[in-house]
Each structure stands twice: as C-alpha cells, then as structure tokens.
C-alpha cells in the first residue's frame, strides 16, 4: 500500500458517496470504507506499522488527509440526503394553505351589549361605577320622585306599561332614571354612577321603535358640580364613541327632573351636517338628554341642594348602535340574526 | 307649530338675519326648528291678470279657454283645467318664460290646436301651501290687474317648531319673537292693542265661574255692529301661510290672535244665545250627567262632572277650552258677538281632551299651562282688530275667576348662577339676558330680585334663571370641564361584573350574544324549558298585543325563537346565549327579578353528536362557575318539563339548585318550529357567581413526581358517573390529586347491558415519590368503592 493506492481508494470512496441515493446506502458506503473493524481505509491505516520508518511520515500524512476528506464528504452528503427525505415527508403531509379556515369556536358580541360595555369602559376611566336597578318599578320611583306628579304633561312621552293585578302596583320602568333615586337614597354623595339597562315604552314596533329598549343613565353628584362639567363630560364621551372629529352640539331642552336641561346632538355621519334623509334634513342627530339634577329631585334623594349639585344624562345605546353601525331598522337588534352578530 | 318669518318680523327686527340663523338660534335655545320652508318666493314674476273672456275648449269636457288681460296689453288666450274661473276674476298669471318657485318652467304650449300663453296657477303651484282645488282667486279689495303677485304675497319663510312641553308661551308668534329679541339683542315690538271707548248698548252681562281652580280667568266682552266680512288681506295671507283655512272675518281674527298672542279665543253669536235681550249670564261649571252638546264639528258629545262647560242661562254652549257649540256658532249674518278670553285648568283640560279623544289648537295651549295673564292681551288685541277691520263697537264686559296674581319675584345671587353654569359671569352679564327676555331685574346689594315675564309659567326658582341665562348666552359659550375627583370611587367598582365575566366566558366557548325583548306571549314562554317551575305569568294591564303581553319567566323562549329565525335563514349551527332579568310573580309584592343566563346550541345532527354538544355545554357551565367563584358544580339527572327525558339535569353548586341543562324535547322544538337537536341550559347567576370572580389562591407547587394510573372498569349501561366520582372523592384518599374520566366505551365485546369506563388517577405524596404498590392499593380502594356504588367490575 502506497500513498498512491490510498489516493485511488479515496477516489473510489468519494465516487460511491456521491452515488449513494439514500441515508441507508450512504451508511453502507461509510461502513465499507471507514468501518471500525474492516473498513477499507481503516485497514489501510493499520498497515502503517508495516512500513519502513522513513515512509511512515508521508503515508501517515496521506492517510489523515484521505480519511478527513471522506468524513467531510460523508457528512455533507448525509445532510443533503436527510434534507431531501424531510422534504419528501413534508410533501406527503400537504395542506391547502389557501383555504380560508375560520375558527368556529369564537362567539360574537351583540352590538348593543358590546356598545354598553364600551360605554362602561369609557366612564370607568372617568371614575364612574356601573350599577343596576330593578326593571319593574313603582310610580313613586319612576315618576313622582323625579318631579313628575300624576297628570304631568311630560308623562305623555313616557307611555307606560302597567302590570295587571295582583301586581297592579308595578310598572315597567320607562327610563333608567329611577336608579338615580335609588343610588342617592342608598349612599351619600359624592356619587358617580352609570346605569345601563332595559326600559319599556308602549310604542308599536317600527323601524325607529321597539317596545323594549336600552338606556344608559349617568349621575354625578358632588359639591360644586357645574353645567360646564356636564358639557366637558359629554363631549369627552361622545368623541370617545363617535370619533375625535365628530361635531357635537348642546341644545336647551326640558325634562322635569333636570334644570337647566340640555340635549346633545352629533353631526349626521351621512351628510356631515348638510341635511339628508337619515337626519330628517336637520344635519344633526339627537343622541342624549341631560341636565343639572333638579333641586327637588336632589331633595327627594336625600341630598341637600344648597351644599351639593349634580348632573344626569340618559343615552340610548340602541340608537347609537344604529347610527354607528349604519343599521336601518331598530327591530333588527332584537332578532339575534347571526349574520348581524357575526359583524361584532 | 308653524310660524312665519315675515309675521315675526313685525314684532322683532329681522333685517339682515337669514332664516337659517333664526332656525339655529331658536333650536339651540330650546325651540327646535324641524324644518324651514320658503313660502311665496319668486312671485314678482307672476302677474295678477283679469279674466275678460271664458269659454269651453271645443271637444274637451274639462278644459277652458280664458282671455286674460293686464292693463296696456292685448288679452291673451290661456287654457286652464280648473272650473272655478268666472268673468272678471283676478287670477295669478304665469306668462311664458316664467320659472315658478316650485321649479316649473312655463312656456307657450299648443293644446287642441290653440296656443296657450302661460298658466293660471293654483296655490300649490305658486309655493303657497298645498291647496290644488282650483286657480287662486284674488280679492279685488287687495289685488288689481297688472300687479306683481309678490305685492300680495311677500317672500316669506315658514318655521316648523317643536315647542317644549313647558313653554306654552312659545306657541305664538309673539312668544317666539320674545325669544328672538332676547337672542338677537333687538327690541321687541308688542302688537298694537289700543282700547276704544265702550258704548253702553247691548245686554247686561254677568260671568259666574263656579271654581276659580277650574277657570282662573274668564273675560267676556260684547262686540256689537260687527260685520262678518273677509278679514284684511294680511290676516288672510298670514293664516294661509301657516296652513289655516279662512273661515270668515270674525273667526279668522280670533284665530289670528291665537297664533299671534297665543291666547285662544271663542266667539259666540250673541243673537243665537238664549235670551240675548235680557241679562246674559255666562257660567263656567262642571257638566252634569245626562247633559250633552252638539259641537262645531257636528258631533254631539255627552257631558259629565269631569268636563268643564261654558253655559249661558245654564244651557251648555261650549266644552270649555276645547270646542264651541253648534247652536251659537258665528255665521255670515252675525252682527253681535260675545267674545271669550279665558284660562282653564291645564290638568282638567288634559283629562277632558283625552277622554273625548279631541285635541284642538285651543286645548293644546291650555294643556301646557298657558299664562292667565294672556287672556287680557288676547281680548284687547281682538277688540283692536275687530273695531278697525270689521266695524265693531265695544259693548258691555264682565269677568270672572280669581284676581290675577302678579308673577312672584325670585331672589337670586348672580354668583350662584355662575356656579351652576360653571362660567364666570358678572352681575351685568347675568342681568342682560334676563332683561332681554322682558324679566324685571332689580339689584339689591350683591343679590338680584328678578320678576319673570308674566307670560312665562315655567320660571320660578334660581335654577330656572340659570337656565334662562345659559340658553340665551348659548351653551356653546360654557367652557367644558371635568368635575374634580375628590374621593376615590368605591373599591367594588374595580371587580369585574358577573355579566361581563359571563359574556366573555360564553363568547370564548363559541356562543354568540343575543338580546331579546322581555315581553313575551305567556303561552310560548310556558312551552319553553324554564328554571322556574309552575308559576303564573306577570301580565301587562295594557299590552300592545298578546305576543307582547306578558313578562318573561325565563330566557329560553327568546333563544328558541332566535334559533328558528336563524335556521330559517340557512344557518345549520346556532350557538347563542343571553343574559338578563326574568320576572317571577309574588302576588302583590315586588316581583322577583332573577338575573338569568340561557344557552342554546342547535344543530341538525345525530343523537351522538347531540350528546357531545350537550357535554360541551355542561363543560362551559362548570368552567363559568369556576371562573365566577361559584365553586364546583354537580349535574343531577332529572326529569324536567320540556326537556328530553333521558337528557336533562339540574345544575347544583354546593347545596343550591342553580340551573337546568338538557336537550329540548322533540315536541317543544317542533312547537318553536326548530329542526334538529337543541341543547340548552338556563341558570340563575345572582347569588351564585360573584363580582370579581374567583379569588386568586395558589397553594405551594408540589416538588415530588406524580403517579398516574388508569383504571378500567365495566359498569351497567345506565350507571351514573357523577355519583361514582363523588364516592371516589368521599373516600378521602390523601394522595389522590385528580380523577378524570378519559373514556366511555360501549361495545359488543363487553356483553349486553354493560359499558366501559376508563378513569385516570393522579396520585402524589407531598414529600416523597409514591411506590407502585401504593398506587395499586389506591386503585384497589377506588375499585371497591365503584363496585359498591355503581356496580363496577374490574376489566
């Protein structure tokens, strides 16, 4: 065995490595040449001892170079073959990645319920607690304590559902305002609450009415609360709901339980204030009623109007949802049609 | 209410003020302008023409050929379809080339071989209201041929007003002008009310008001020598502009005063009243049972002690403030008039108007608490106009009711008004708007003594004054601020509300949020599965319909209805939840309002798939209870109305029944027109789940390895897993950390009436590794318990 023989052997081995087309074959090649016991190159190395001392150095050098070359060739080829086999395995597990798979597992929010949660979050940021009250009320809390004695003209707009005997003393609240009374009677000021909930008025269902709908009432009572505070609060909340750019205006109004009373309008989103069918040519859409709590109402709630003042407001999330999401019929909000719910 | 810009302009200078600006000022200050319409615009191009010739168009049964003339021109031929033309009639003539205000372009047109030179116009074609009954016939008193029509109908704008319910004063041009004068800082010109000398002629007159609560003021005035000729042109034009038909001079003037001053008036024909020659006794009293009156609208109305009537010689002549009697109505031959200017109790009129189902311009004003001070102004204004335009002479007068109390002065501190509005206002800045509203302001040191205008019945306190100042200055001037947060909100406000936690959990489990009306049909609600058992529904006393006649006792009827709605629209899987109050009757007591959660999962699939969906629902209930701090739940199989007899369970947490879960019975699903299998649950959340949910408590994490073993047994086919697991837990093995069912096997090789369970046991000792023999011992113990409790055999 001469260095030349060794070179020939190495060349043969390299060729076989290149020809091996699977990891299995490659391993056979490795064993044939570099097998620990009877690999051809391994055996050639063992002949070193048989050589004359002056030949040993050259042969040894050649042997180290040859076996190094083979090992690195085996490694390279092995990586190539392994990668190829992984590719083949993956190809066998093909998935149509263009398929628009959708998670069937996620449920959707109701537009009004979701909007109420959003309103709660906005007010939580301003320090308001969300509280609830009963939906069935007595005349006292729904009307009288709120400065609406029997026969008061303002009751006209609160066409009320009354219960039949024996529960004849109860009515379905026409607004969430009675919860103002309950909150004031339950704890002394300062008070910052909002009250989302269902109310009912005797309106036949049509595109702009449902006999049951939602309101979100708000009440802030403290020392020195001003109409400016009401205005700043409403402007913040309305911008949070309708966007920074939306114009808001406050208009004088009348409610028996507030004085002064105001209504808030937002510019119509459809015509930007120019006047269109959606806003009935007004350019503005009314979204809430509000005002400074009437001194008589404060007194009825056990709050001294000489030391404390407050503001209150009531908004209609159903209407706001219709405006915000471009719906055309309020009744759609109570059909629970999945095609609508899936938008939220 | 409709008001005219031109009419307002007589009482407040509107020179240089655009209608759009008027509309905005009124709207922002509380009197909302819903619509502004142009009236009589561009009529300078339409001429008054005289009909000098008239004949039928040959071969047509409805067309006329009129010869229309203006001075200095040859008459022209105009074809016209209206049949109210006559020779000598003065009519609006739009000549070829004219563009009418409504956008119509008038040309020379050939009809039936004749060239028609323009058009003779009906009121609506001129933009003068909606009347299209015939060509507008102009009175020779006002018009002459050749005159441009805008001399008769000056350009105007009409405002459609939504007047607030406490602002009866704004139901008139004078009241609106008062607002505008304050808003524009311009002087108010009150309508003229000169008082002529009274002649002694006419019958003696007495007024007898039974109750000054029912009728605080009653003014009666006799006018003699009156002629019921047409009212002057400006009266007729303005009434027409606001949509009022002309009804003869006397009634037109009374209406004119009502729309101008706001005071409803009534005119009786004195000669048609009983015994006009002697003393005339006018009474205001309650009606009596059995009395009735034939009204101006031709309807006979029964009277009763709740109704206020006007009588003469004790015979009813009018329903007070609502409608006059037919017998004493003013007619063409009326020569003497009894004028009534009164004020009636608003609450009484409201209830009468509702009971009689009749609302008139007059009653609408009284109902809103019209100022009693207006009666005098209204009467004087009518007298002024009737004397000047209808030749009337003022006769005797009388009045009844209580003496008028002047408006009470309000003591107020201008700093208080600044404090309410949240803007710095000097005393002058406070007094200015009030004075402009015709309030009297006297300064007394730092305070003010403010007397509101007598025509305002809505201003009585300092906060009312703050509103007046605020709305006249304009709320856009108030700086927006936030109230300082001086005290932290209660800590409970930080806890996540149960409703929100529930919504998040249910949506995460694939259920979409539904909201239904709380009003239901008790019959349908009674069909649906409900947590509450047999209980009478709470019924509405005044429902809109039987479908919406009762309060819901549970939430599943709404979800079943929504399931049907969605299935009918092609959805093959419907997963919905709803939260909300249900209503449970308690006799006369306040009804109970439990806060409920209902869940529904609908699919058209096999029994096996239905069972899997049912289990998913039960898993959701368990995880909701766990997340909401409601503790471990236990499902106890039960027979429940409206649920599948072999697929229903009560949901228990601790010792409380919290809900029901199961598959809707087939006949019930059929009744709701729902196909497939409907898995449902209804739970009462209040008193169970807690705001803030489960309190965080983490025991130390074990450091020793767990020993996991599976135990397979066979049990009778109807064996219940729940009691089995409970028995295992009751065993109290200290090392048993967890036992989970991992498989239920139903197969032939097990033999008939038998099924297989595989339970996975996780055992752990806190300090050391458990040995296999300890594991086997635990498994044996569990097996024995299962043998005893559910008849299990090792497999």
mmCIF file of C-alpha atoms in Angstrom, chain B residues 274-581:
data_model
loop_
_atom_site.group_PDB
_atom_site.id
_atom_site.type_symbol
_atom_site.label_atom_id
_atom_site.label_comp_id
_atom_site.label_asym_id
_atom_site.label_seq_id
_atom_site.Cartn_x
_atom_site.Cartn_y
_atom_site.Cartn_z
ATOM 1 C CA UNK B 274 -130.615 82.069 24.721
ATOM 2 C CA UNK B 275 -132.384 85.323 25.722
ATOM 3 C CA UNK B 276 -129.905 87.866 24.419
ATOM 4 C CA UNK B 277 -132.238 90.774 25.100
ATOM 5 C CA UNK B 278 -132.235 90.475 28.878
ATOM 6 C CA UNK B 279 -129.337 89.940 31.172
ATOM 7 C CA UNK B 280 -126.862 87.483 29.808
ATOM 8 C CA UNK B 281 -125.420 85.164 32.419
ATOM 9 C CA UNK B 282 -122.333 83.343 31.278
ATOM 10 C CA UNK B 283 -121.405 80.409 33.531
ATOM 11 C CA UNK B 284 -118.330 78.202 33.820
ATOM 12 C CA UNK B 285 -119.171 74.973 35.632
ATOM 13 C CA UNK B 286 -118.786 71.216 35.521
ATOM 14 C CA UNK B 287 -121.086 69.285 33.226
ATOM 15 C CA UNK B 288 -123.868 67.105 34.568
ATOM 16 C CA UNK B 289 -124.721 63.518 33.800
ATOM 17 C CA UNK B 290 -127.298 63.417 31.065
ATOM 18 C CA UNK B 291 -126.268 66.757 29.551
ATOM 19 C CA UNK B 292 -124.900 66.858 26.045
ATOM 20 C CA UNK B 293 -123.878 69.426 23.493
ATOM 21 C CA UNK B 294 -123.799 69.473 19.733
ATOM 22 C CA UNK B 295 -120.364 70.771 18.774
ATOM 23 C CA UNK B 296 -118.981 72.848 15.908
ATOM 24 C CA UNK B 297 -117.646 69.709 14.218
ATOM 25 C CA UNK B 298 -121.183 68.328 14.073
ATOM 26 C CA UNK B 299 -120.561 65.750 16.822
ATOM 27 C CA UNK B 300 -122.869 65.528 19.824
ATOM 28 C CA UNK B 301 -120.831 64.999 22.994
ATOM 29 C CA UNK B 302 -122.019 63.713 26.352
ATOM 30 C CA UNK B 303 -121.024 65.858 29.313
ATOM 31 C CA UNK B 304 -120.197 64.703 32.821
ATOM 32 C CA UNK B 305 -118.948 66.180 36.101
ATOM 33 C CA UNK B 306 -115.326 65.805 34.951
ATOM 34 C CA UNK B 307 -115.912 68.122 31.997
ATOM 35 C CA UNK B 308 -115.861 71.895 32.189
ATOM 36 C CA UNK B 309 -118.599 73.646 30.207
ATOM 37 C CA UNK B 310 -119.479 77.194 29.295
ATOM 38 C CA UNK B 311 -123.164 77.926 29.786
ATOM 39 C CA UNK B 312 -125.485 80.767 29.003
ATOM 40 C CA UNK B 313 -128.593 80.810 31.159
ATOM 41 C CA UNK B 314 -127.294 77.467 32.454
ATOM 42 C CA UNK B 315 -127.548 75.839 28.998
ATOM 43 C CA UNK B 316 -124.211 74.389 27.761
ATOM 44 C CA UNK B 317 -122.797 76.439 24.866
ATOM 45 C CA UNK B 318 -119.243 75.105 24.639
ATOM 46 C CA UNK B 319 -116.890 72.495 26.048
ATOM 47 C CA UNK B 320 -114.525 74.861 27.842
ATOM 48 C CA UNK B 321 -111.206 75.372 26.084
ATOM 49 C CA UNK B 322 -111.893 72.573 23.649
ATOM 50 C CA UNK B 323 -114.688 73.241 21.184
ATOM 51 C CA UNK B 324 -117.679 75.519 20.756
ATOM 52 C CA UNK B 325 -121.328 74.602 20.379
ATOM 53 C CA UNK B 326 -123.009 74.446 17.012
ATOM 54 C CA UNK B 327 -126.053 76.428 18.138
ATOM 55 C CA UNK B 328 -124.177 79.638 18.963
ATOM 56 C CA UNK B 329 -121.684 79.440 16.097
ATOM 57 C CA UNK B 330 -120.766 82.627 14.251
ATOM 58 C CA UNK B 331 -122.220 82.785 10.730
ATOM 59 C CA UNK B 332 -122.389 85.111 7.751
ATOM 60 C CA UNK B 333 -125.218 87.109 9.327
ATOM 61 C CA UNK B 334 -123.604 87.532 12.721
ATOM 62 C CA UNK B 335 -123.943 91.133 13.935
ATOM 63 C CA UNK B 336 -123.185 90.833 17.682
ATOM 64 C CA UNK B 337 -120.502 88.755 19.232
ATOM 65 C CA UNK B 338 -119.760 87.549 22.739
ATOM 66 C CA UNK B 339 -116.005 87.227 22.940
ATOM 67 C CA UNK B 340 -114.484 84.798 25.422
ATOM 68 C CA UNK B 341 -110.855 85.113 26.547
ATOM 69 C CA UNK B 342 -110.287 82.703 29.393
ATOM 70 C CA UNK B 343 -107.830 80.451 31.091
ATOM 71 C CA UNK B 344 -108.717 76.912 32.091
ATOM 72 C CA UNK B 345 -107.029 74.452 34.416
ATOM 73 C CA UNK B 346 -104.432 72.545 32.411
ATOM 74 C CA UNK B 347 -104.868 69.192 34.153
ATOM 75 C CA UNK B 348 -108.640 69.291 33.783
ATOM 76 C CA UNK B 349 -108.365 70.091 30.088
ATOM 77 C CA UNK B 350 -105.807 67.385 29.576
ATOM 78 C CA UNK B 351 -108.015 64.711 31.014
ATOM 79 C CA UNK B 352 -111.105 66.004 29.190
ATOM 80 C CA UNK B 353 -109.246 66.132 25.912
ATOM 81 C CA UNK B 354 -108.060 62.573 26.422
ATOM 82 C CA UNK B 355 -111.478 61.334 27.424
ATOM 83 C CA UNK B 356 -113.220 62.959 24.455
ATOM 84 C CA UNK B 357 -110.356 61.985 22.131
ATOM 85 C CA UNK B 358 -110.327 65.524 20.813
ATOM 86 C CA UNK B 359 -107.402 67.904 20.624
ATOM 87 C CA UNK B 360 -107.747 71.408 19.257
ATOM 88 C CA UNK B 361 -105.370 74.331 18.822
ATOM 89 C CA UNK B 362 -107.020 75.844 21.900
ATOM 90 C CA UNK B 363 -106.849 72.771 24.152
ATOM 91 C CA UNK B 364 -103.236 72.133 23.125
ATOM 92 C CA UNK B 365 -102.354 75.558 24.508
ATOM 93 C CA UNK B 366 -104.359 75.361 27.740
ATOM 94 C CA UNK B 367 -102.982 71.896 28.490
ATOM 95 C CA UNK B 368 -99.493 73.294 28.649
ATOM 96 C CA UNK B 369 -100.249 75.724 31.427
ATOM 97 C CA UNK B 370 -100.867 78.882 29.486
ATOM 98 C CA UNK B 371 -100.328 82.083 31.468
ATOM 99 C CA UNK B 372 -103.629 83.546 32.749
ATOM 100 C CA UNK B 373 -102.151 86.983 32.060
ATOM 101 C CA UNK B 374 -102.501 86.352 28.331
ATOM 102 C CA UNK B 375 -106.311 86.498 28.388
ATOM 103 C CA UNK B 376 -106.433 90.278 28.722
ATOM 104 C CA UNK B 377 -103.879 90.808 25.935
ATOM 105 C CA UNK B 378 -105.738 88.425 23.645
ATOM 106 C CA UNK B 379 -109.098 90.083 24.239
ATOM 107 C CA UNK B 380 -107.666 93.564 23.687
ATOM 108 C CA UNK B 381 -105.904 92.522 20.520
ATOM 109 C CA UNK B 382 -109.101 91.023 19.080
ATOM 110 C CA UNK B 383 -111.101 94.127 20.019
ATOM 111 C CA UNK B 384 -108.487 96.334 18.372
ATOM 112 C CA UNK B 385 -108.601 94.375 15.127
ATOM 113 C CA UNK B 386 -112.397 93.903 15.092
ATOM 114 C CA UNK B 387 -113.039 97.593 15.659
ATOM 115 C CA UNK B 388 -110.572 98.576 12.974
ATOM 116 C CA UNK B 389 -111.385 95.965 10.319
ATOM 117 C CA UNK B 390 -114.882 94.593 10.992
ATOM 118 C CA UNK B 391 -116.602 97.773 12.106
ATOM 119 C CA UNK B 392 -117.288 96.511 15.633
ATOM 120 C CA UNK B 393 -118.296 98.680 18.574
ATOM 121 C CA UNK B 394 -117.304 97.668 22.083
ATOM 122 C CA UNK B 395 -120.261 96.849 24.344
ATOM 123 C CA UNK B 396 -120.572 95.652 27.933
ATOM 124 C CA UNK B 397 -117.998 93.459 29.561
ATOM 125 C CA UNK B 398 -117.719 91.210 32.594
ATOM 126 C CA UNK B 399 -115.180 88.946 34.148
ATOM 127 C CA UNK B 400 -114.956 86.009 36.494
ATOM 128 C CA UNK B 401 -112.394 83.826 38.175
ATOM 129 C CA UNK B 402 -109.839 84.838 40.742
ATOM 130 C CA UNK B 403 -107.840 88.065 40.838
ATOM 131 C CA UNK B 404 -104.627 87.596 38.847
ATOM 132 C CA UNK B 405 -101.569 87.215 41.000
ATOM 133 C CA UNK B 406 -98.562 89.046 39.626
ATOM 134 C CA UNK B 407 -95.514 86.898 38.871
ATOM 135 C CA UNK B 408 -93.518 86.358 42.080
ATOM 136 C CA UNK B 409 -90.060 87.890 42.281
ATOM 137 C CA UNK B 410 -87.138 85.462 42.606
ATOM 138 C CA UNK B 411 -84.293 86.418 44.882
ATOM 139 C CA UNK B 412 -81.028 85.177 43.481
ATOM 140 C CA UNK B 413 -77.318 85.651 43.791
ATOM 141 C CA UNK B 414 -75.637 86.070 40.401
ATOM 142 C CA UNK B 415 -72.652 84.123 41.785
ATOM 143 C CA UNK B 416 -74.976 81.165 42.260
ATOM 144 C CA UNK B 417 -75.889 81.344 38.566
ATOM 145 C CA UNK B 418 -72.193 81.436 37.656
ATOM 146 C CA UNK B 419 -71.654 78.428 39.914
ATOM 147 C CA UNK B 420 -74.454 76.404 38.317
ATOM 148 C CA UNK B 421 -73.319 77.175 34.780
ATOM 149 C CA UNK B 422 -69.622 76.828 35.539
ATOM 150 C CA UNK B 423 -68.641 80.122 33.922
ATOM 151 C CA UNK B 424 -67.611 83.465 35.392
ATOM 152 C CA UNK B 425 -70.441 85.949 34.827
ATOM 153 C CA UNK B 426 -70.585 89.495 36.158
ATOM 154 C CA UNK B 427 -73.907 90.727 37.602
ATOM 155 C CA UNK B 428 -74.352 92.730 34.400
ATOM 156 C CA UNK B 429 -73.799 89.629 32.266
ATOM 157 C CA UNK B 430 -76.474 87.811 34.280
ATOM 158 C CA UNK B 431 -78.984 90.662 34.232
ATOM 159 C CA UNK B 432 -78.609 91.329 30.486
ATOM 160 C CA UNK B 433 -80.209 88.150 29.086
ATOM 161 C CA UNK B 434 -82.938 88.258 31.743
ATOM 162 C CA UNK B 435 -83.872 91.832 30.879
ATOM 163 C CA UNK B 436 -83.849 90.972 27.182
ATOM 164 C CA UNK B 437 -86.417 88.247 28.000
ATOM 165 C CA UNK B 438 -88.658 91.003 29.423
ATOM 166 C CA UNK B 439 -87.848 89.968 33.015
ATOM 167 C CA UNK B 440 -87.628 92.740 35.561
ATOM 168 C CA UNK B 441 -84.271 92.795 37.342
ATOM 169 C CA UNK B 442 -83.643 94.864 40.492
ATOM 170 C CA UNK B 443 -80.267 94.772 42.126
ATOM 171 C CA UNK B 444 -80.237 94.576 45.890
ATOM 172 C CA UNK B 445 -76.655 94.639 47.084
ATOM 173 C CA UNK B 446 -74.942 91.501 45.895
ATOM 174 C CA UNK B 447 -78.308 89.908 45.129
ATOM 175 C CA UNK B 448 -80.896 90.374 42.461
ATOM 176 C CA UNK B 449 -84.651 90.426 42.629
ATOM 177 C CA UNK B 450 -85.918 89.035 39.334
ATOM 178 C CA UNK B 451 -89.559 89.135 38.251
ATOM 179 C CA UNK B 452 -90.124 86.878 35.246
ATOM 180 C CA UNK B 453 -92.291 87.927 32.353
ATOM 181 C CA UNK B 454 -95.945 87.315 33.348
ATOM 182 C CA UNK B 455 -96.353 85.197 30.212
ATOM 183 C CA UNK B 456 -93.816 82.627 31.378
ATOM 184 C CA UNK B 457 -95.267 79.956 33.659
ATOM 185 C CA UNK B 458 -92.065 77.926 33.777
ATOM 186 C CA UNK B 459 -89.732 80.242 35.700
ATOM 187 C CA UNK B 460 -89.986 80.168 39.491
ATOM 188 C CA UNK B 461 -86.595 79.497 41.060
ATOM 189 C CA UNK B 462 -82.953 80.497 40.837
ATOM 190 C CA UNK B 463 -82.044 77.394 38.822
ATOM 191 C CA UNK B 464 -84.740 78.358 36.325
ATOM 192 C CA UNK B 465 -83.000 81.719 35.981
ATOM 193 C CA UNK B 466 -79.679 79.939 35.471
ATOM 194 C CA UNK B 467 -81.249 78.050 32.575
ATOM 195 C CA UNK B 468 -82.578 81.274 31.052
ATOM 196 C CA UNK B 469 -79.162 82.934 31.278
ATOM 197 C CA UNK B 470 -77.397 79.847 29.945
ATOM 198 C CA UNK B 471 -79.617 79.258 26.952
ATOM 199 C CA UNK B 472 -79.780 82.916 25.926
ATOM 200 C CA UNK B 473 -75.989 83.329 26.183
ATOM 201 C CA UNK B 474 -75.737 79.976 24.411
ATOM 202 C CA UNK B 475 -74.315 76.764 25.833
ATOM 203 C CA UNK B 476 -71.548 76.904 23.245
ATOM 204 C CA UNK B 477 -70.091 79.700 25.404
ATOM 205 C CA UNK B 478 -69.859 77.493 28.505
ATOM 206 C CA UNK B 479 -66.335 76.077 28.867
ATOM 207 C CA UNK B 480 -66.302 72.272 29.047
ATOM 208 C CA UNK B 481 -64.590 70.968 32.189
ATOM 209 C CA UNK B 482 -64.491 67.726 34.140
ATOM 210 C CA UNK B 483 -65.685 67.519 37.739
ATOM 211 C CA UNK B 484 -62.704 67.064 40.076
ATOM 212 C CA UNK B 485 -62.425 63.559 41.511
ATOM 213 C CA UNK B 486 -62.025 64.368 45.180
ATOM 214 C CA UNK B 487 -62.797 60.950 46.558
ATOM 215 C CA UNK B 488 -61.796 57.598 45.104
ATOM 216 C CA UNK B 489 -64.639 55.527 43.600
ATOM 217 C CA UNK B 490 -65.656 52.548 45.774
ATOM 218 C CA UNK B 491 -63.325 49.581 45.536
ATOM 219 C CA UNK B 492 -66.227 47.324 44.488
ATOM 220 C CA UNK B 493 -66.227 49.241 41.221
ATOM 221 C CA UNK B 494 -62.948 47.512 40.370
ATOM 222 C CA UNK B 495 -64.407 43.997 40.480
ATOM 223 C CA UNK B 496 -65.358 42.547 37.108
ATOM 224 C CA UNK B 497 -69.139 42.410 36.966
ATOM 225 C CA UNK B 498 -70.706 38.966 36.723
ATOM 226 C CA UNK B 499 -72.463 39.902 33.476
ATOM 227 C CA UNK B 500 -69.206 40.809 31.807
ATOM 228 C CA UNK B 501 -67.327 37.736 33.017
ATOM 229 C CA UNK B 502 -70.234 35.607 31.811
ATOM 230 C CA UNK B 503 -70.311 37.240 28.397
ATOM 231 C CA UNK B 504 -66.555 36.819 27.921
ATOM 232 C CA UNK B 505 -66.652 33.176 29.002
ATOM 233 C CA UNK B 506 -69.609 32.262 26.798
ATOM 234 C CA UNK B 507 -68.190 34.011 23.751
ATOM 235 C CA UNK B 508 -64.839 32.294 24.243
ATOM 236 C CA UNK B 509 -66.740 28.975 24.205
ATOM 237 C CA UNK B 510 -68.266 29.782 20.818
ATOM 238 C CA UNK B 511 -71.651 31.190 21.852
ATOM 239 C CA UNK B 512 -72.822 34.497 20.396
ATOM 240 C CA UNK B 513 -74.571 37.089 22.472
ATOM 241 C CA UNK B 514 -78.311 37.550 21.992
ATOM 242 C CA UNK B 515 -80.659 40.187 23.376
ATOM 243 C CA UNK B 516 -84.419 39.650 23.258
ATOM 244 C CA UNK B 517 -87.408 41.703 24.271
ATOM 245 C CA UNK B 518 -88.507 40.984 27.832
ATOM 246 C CA UNK B 519 -92.120 40.973 26.695
ATOM 247 C CA UNK B 520 -93.409 37.615 25.508
ATOM 248 C CA UNK B 521 -96.509 35.592 24.890
ATOM 249 C CA UNK B 522 -97.158 33.721 28.152
ATOM 250 C CA UNK B 523 -98.286 30.717 26.135
ATOM 251 C CA UNK B 524 -94.984 30.439 24.229
ATOM 252 C CA UNK B 525 -92.935 31.238 27.327
ATOM 253 C CA UNK B 526 -94.803 28.488 29.171
ATOM 254 C CA UNK B 527 -93.811 25.996 26.456
ATOM 255 C CA UNK B 528 -90.079 26.598 26.734
ATOM 256 C CA UNK B 529 -87.918 24.873 29.350
ATOM 257 C CA UNK B 530 -87.594 27.171 32.365
ATOM 258 C CA UNK B 531 -85.760 27.013 35.675
ATOM 259 C CA UNK B 532 -88.842 28.348 37.446
ATOM 260 C CA UNK B 533 -91.484 25.680 37.672
ATOM 261 C CA UNK B 534 -95.202 26.252 37.619
ATOM 262 C CA UNK B 535 -95.843 29.960 38.225
ATOM 263 C CA UNK B 536 -98.448 32.328 36.857
ATOM 264 C CA UNK B 537 -97.013 34.876 34.441
ATOM 265 C CA UNK B 538 -96.910 38.588 35.206
ATOM 266 C CA UNK B 539 -99.303 40.084 32.677
ATOM 267 C CA UNK B 540 -99.365 43.627 31.338
ATOM 268 C CA UNK B 541 -102.545 45.568 32.029
ATOM 269 C CA UNK B 542 -102.230 47.460 28.723
ATOM 270 C CA UNK B 543 -100.283 45.258 26.286
ATOM 271 C CA UNK B 544 -99.684 46.173 22.651
ATOM 272 C CA UNK B 545 -100.627 42.607 21.659
ATOM 273 C CA UNK B 546 -100.912 39.132 23.141
ATOM 274 C CA UNK B 547 -97.500 38.301 21.617
ATOM 275 C CA UNK B 548 -96.016 41.016 23.833
ATOM 276 C CA UNK B 549 -98.492 40.700 26.666
ATOM 277 C CA UNK B 550 -96.505 39.077 29.473
ATOM 278 C CA UNK B 551 -93.157 39.351 31.200
ATOM 279 C CA UNK B 552 -90.771 36.505 30.535
ATOM 280 C CA UNK B 553 -90.164 33.939 33.272
ATOM 281 C CA UNK B 554 -87.120 32.578 31.527
ATOM 282 C CA UNK B 555 -84.854 33.380 28.637
ATOM 283 C CA UNK B 556 -85.079 30.225 26.547
ATOM 284 C CA UNK B 557 -88.251 31.142 24.681
ATOM 285 C CA UNK B 558 -86.381 34.114 23.188
ATOM 286 C CA UNK B 559 -83.419 31.956 22.216
ATOM 287 C CA UNK B 560 -85.651 29.278 20.696
ATOM 288 C CA UNK B 561 -87.340 31.970 18.642
ATOM 289 C CA UNK B 562 -83.950 33.294 17.524
ATOM 290 C CA UNK B 563 -82.871 29.729 16.744
ATOM 291 C CA UNK B 564 -85.866 29.372 14.460
ATOM 292 C CA UNK B 565 -85.133 32.767 12.862
ATOM 293 C CA UNK B 566 -81.549 31.770 12.104
ATOM 294 C CA UNK B 567 -82.345 28.249 10.964
ATOM 295 C CA UNK B 568 -84.946 29.637 8.584
ATOM 296 C CA UNK B 569 -82.156 31.798 7.115
ATOM 297 C CA UNK B 570 -79.917 28.879 6.346
ATOM 298 C CA UNK B 571 -77.771 28.599 9.485
ATOM 299 C CA UNK B 572 -77.123 24.936 10.257
ATOM 300 C CA UNK B 573 -75.478 25.587 13.609
ATOM 301 C CA UNK B 574 -76.766 28.177 16.029
ATOM 302 C CA UNK B 575 -74.947 28.824 19.310
ATOM 303 C CA UNK B 576 -76.457 31.682 21.340
ATOM 304 C CA UNK B 577 -76.501 32.912 24.890
ATOM 305 C CA UNK B 578 -78.497 35.637 26.545
ATOM 306 C CA UNK B 579 -78.280 37.257 29.941
ATOM 307 C CA UNK B 580 -80.917 39.364 31.558
ATOM 308 C CA UNK B 581 -83.674 39.688 34.073
#
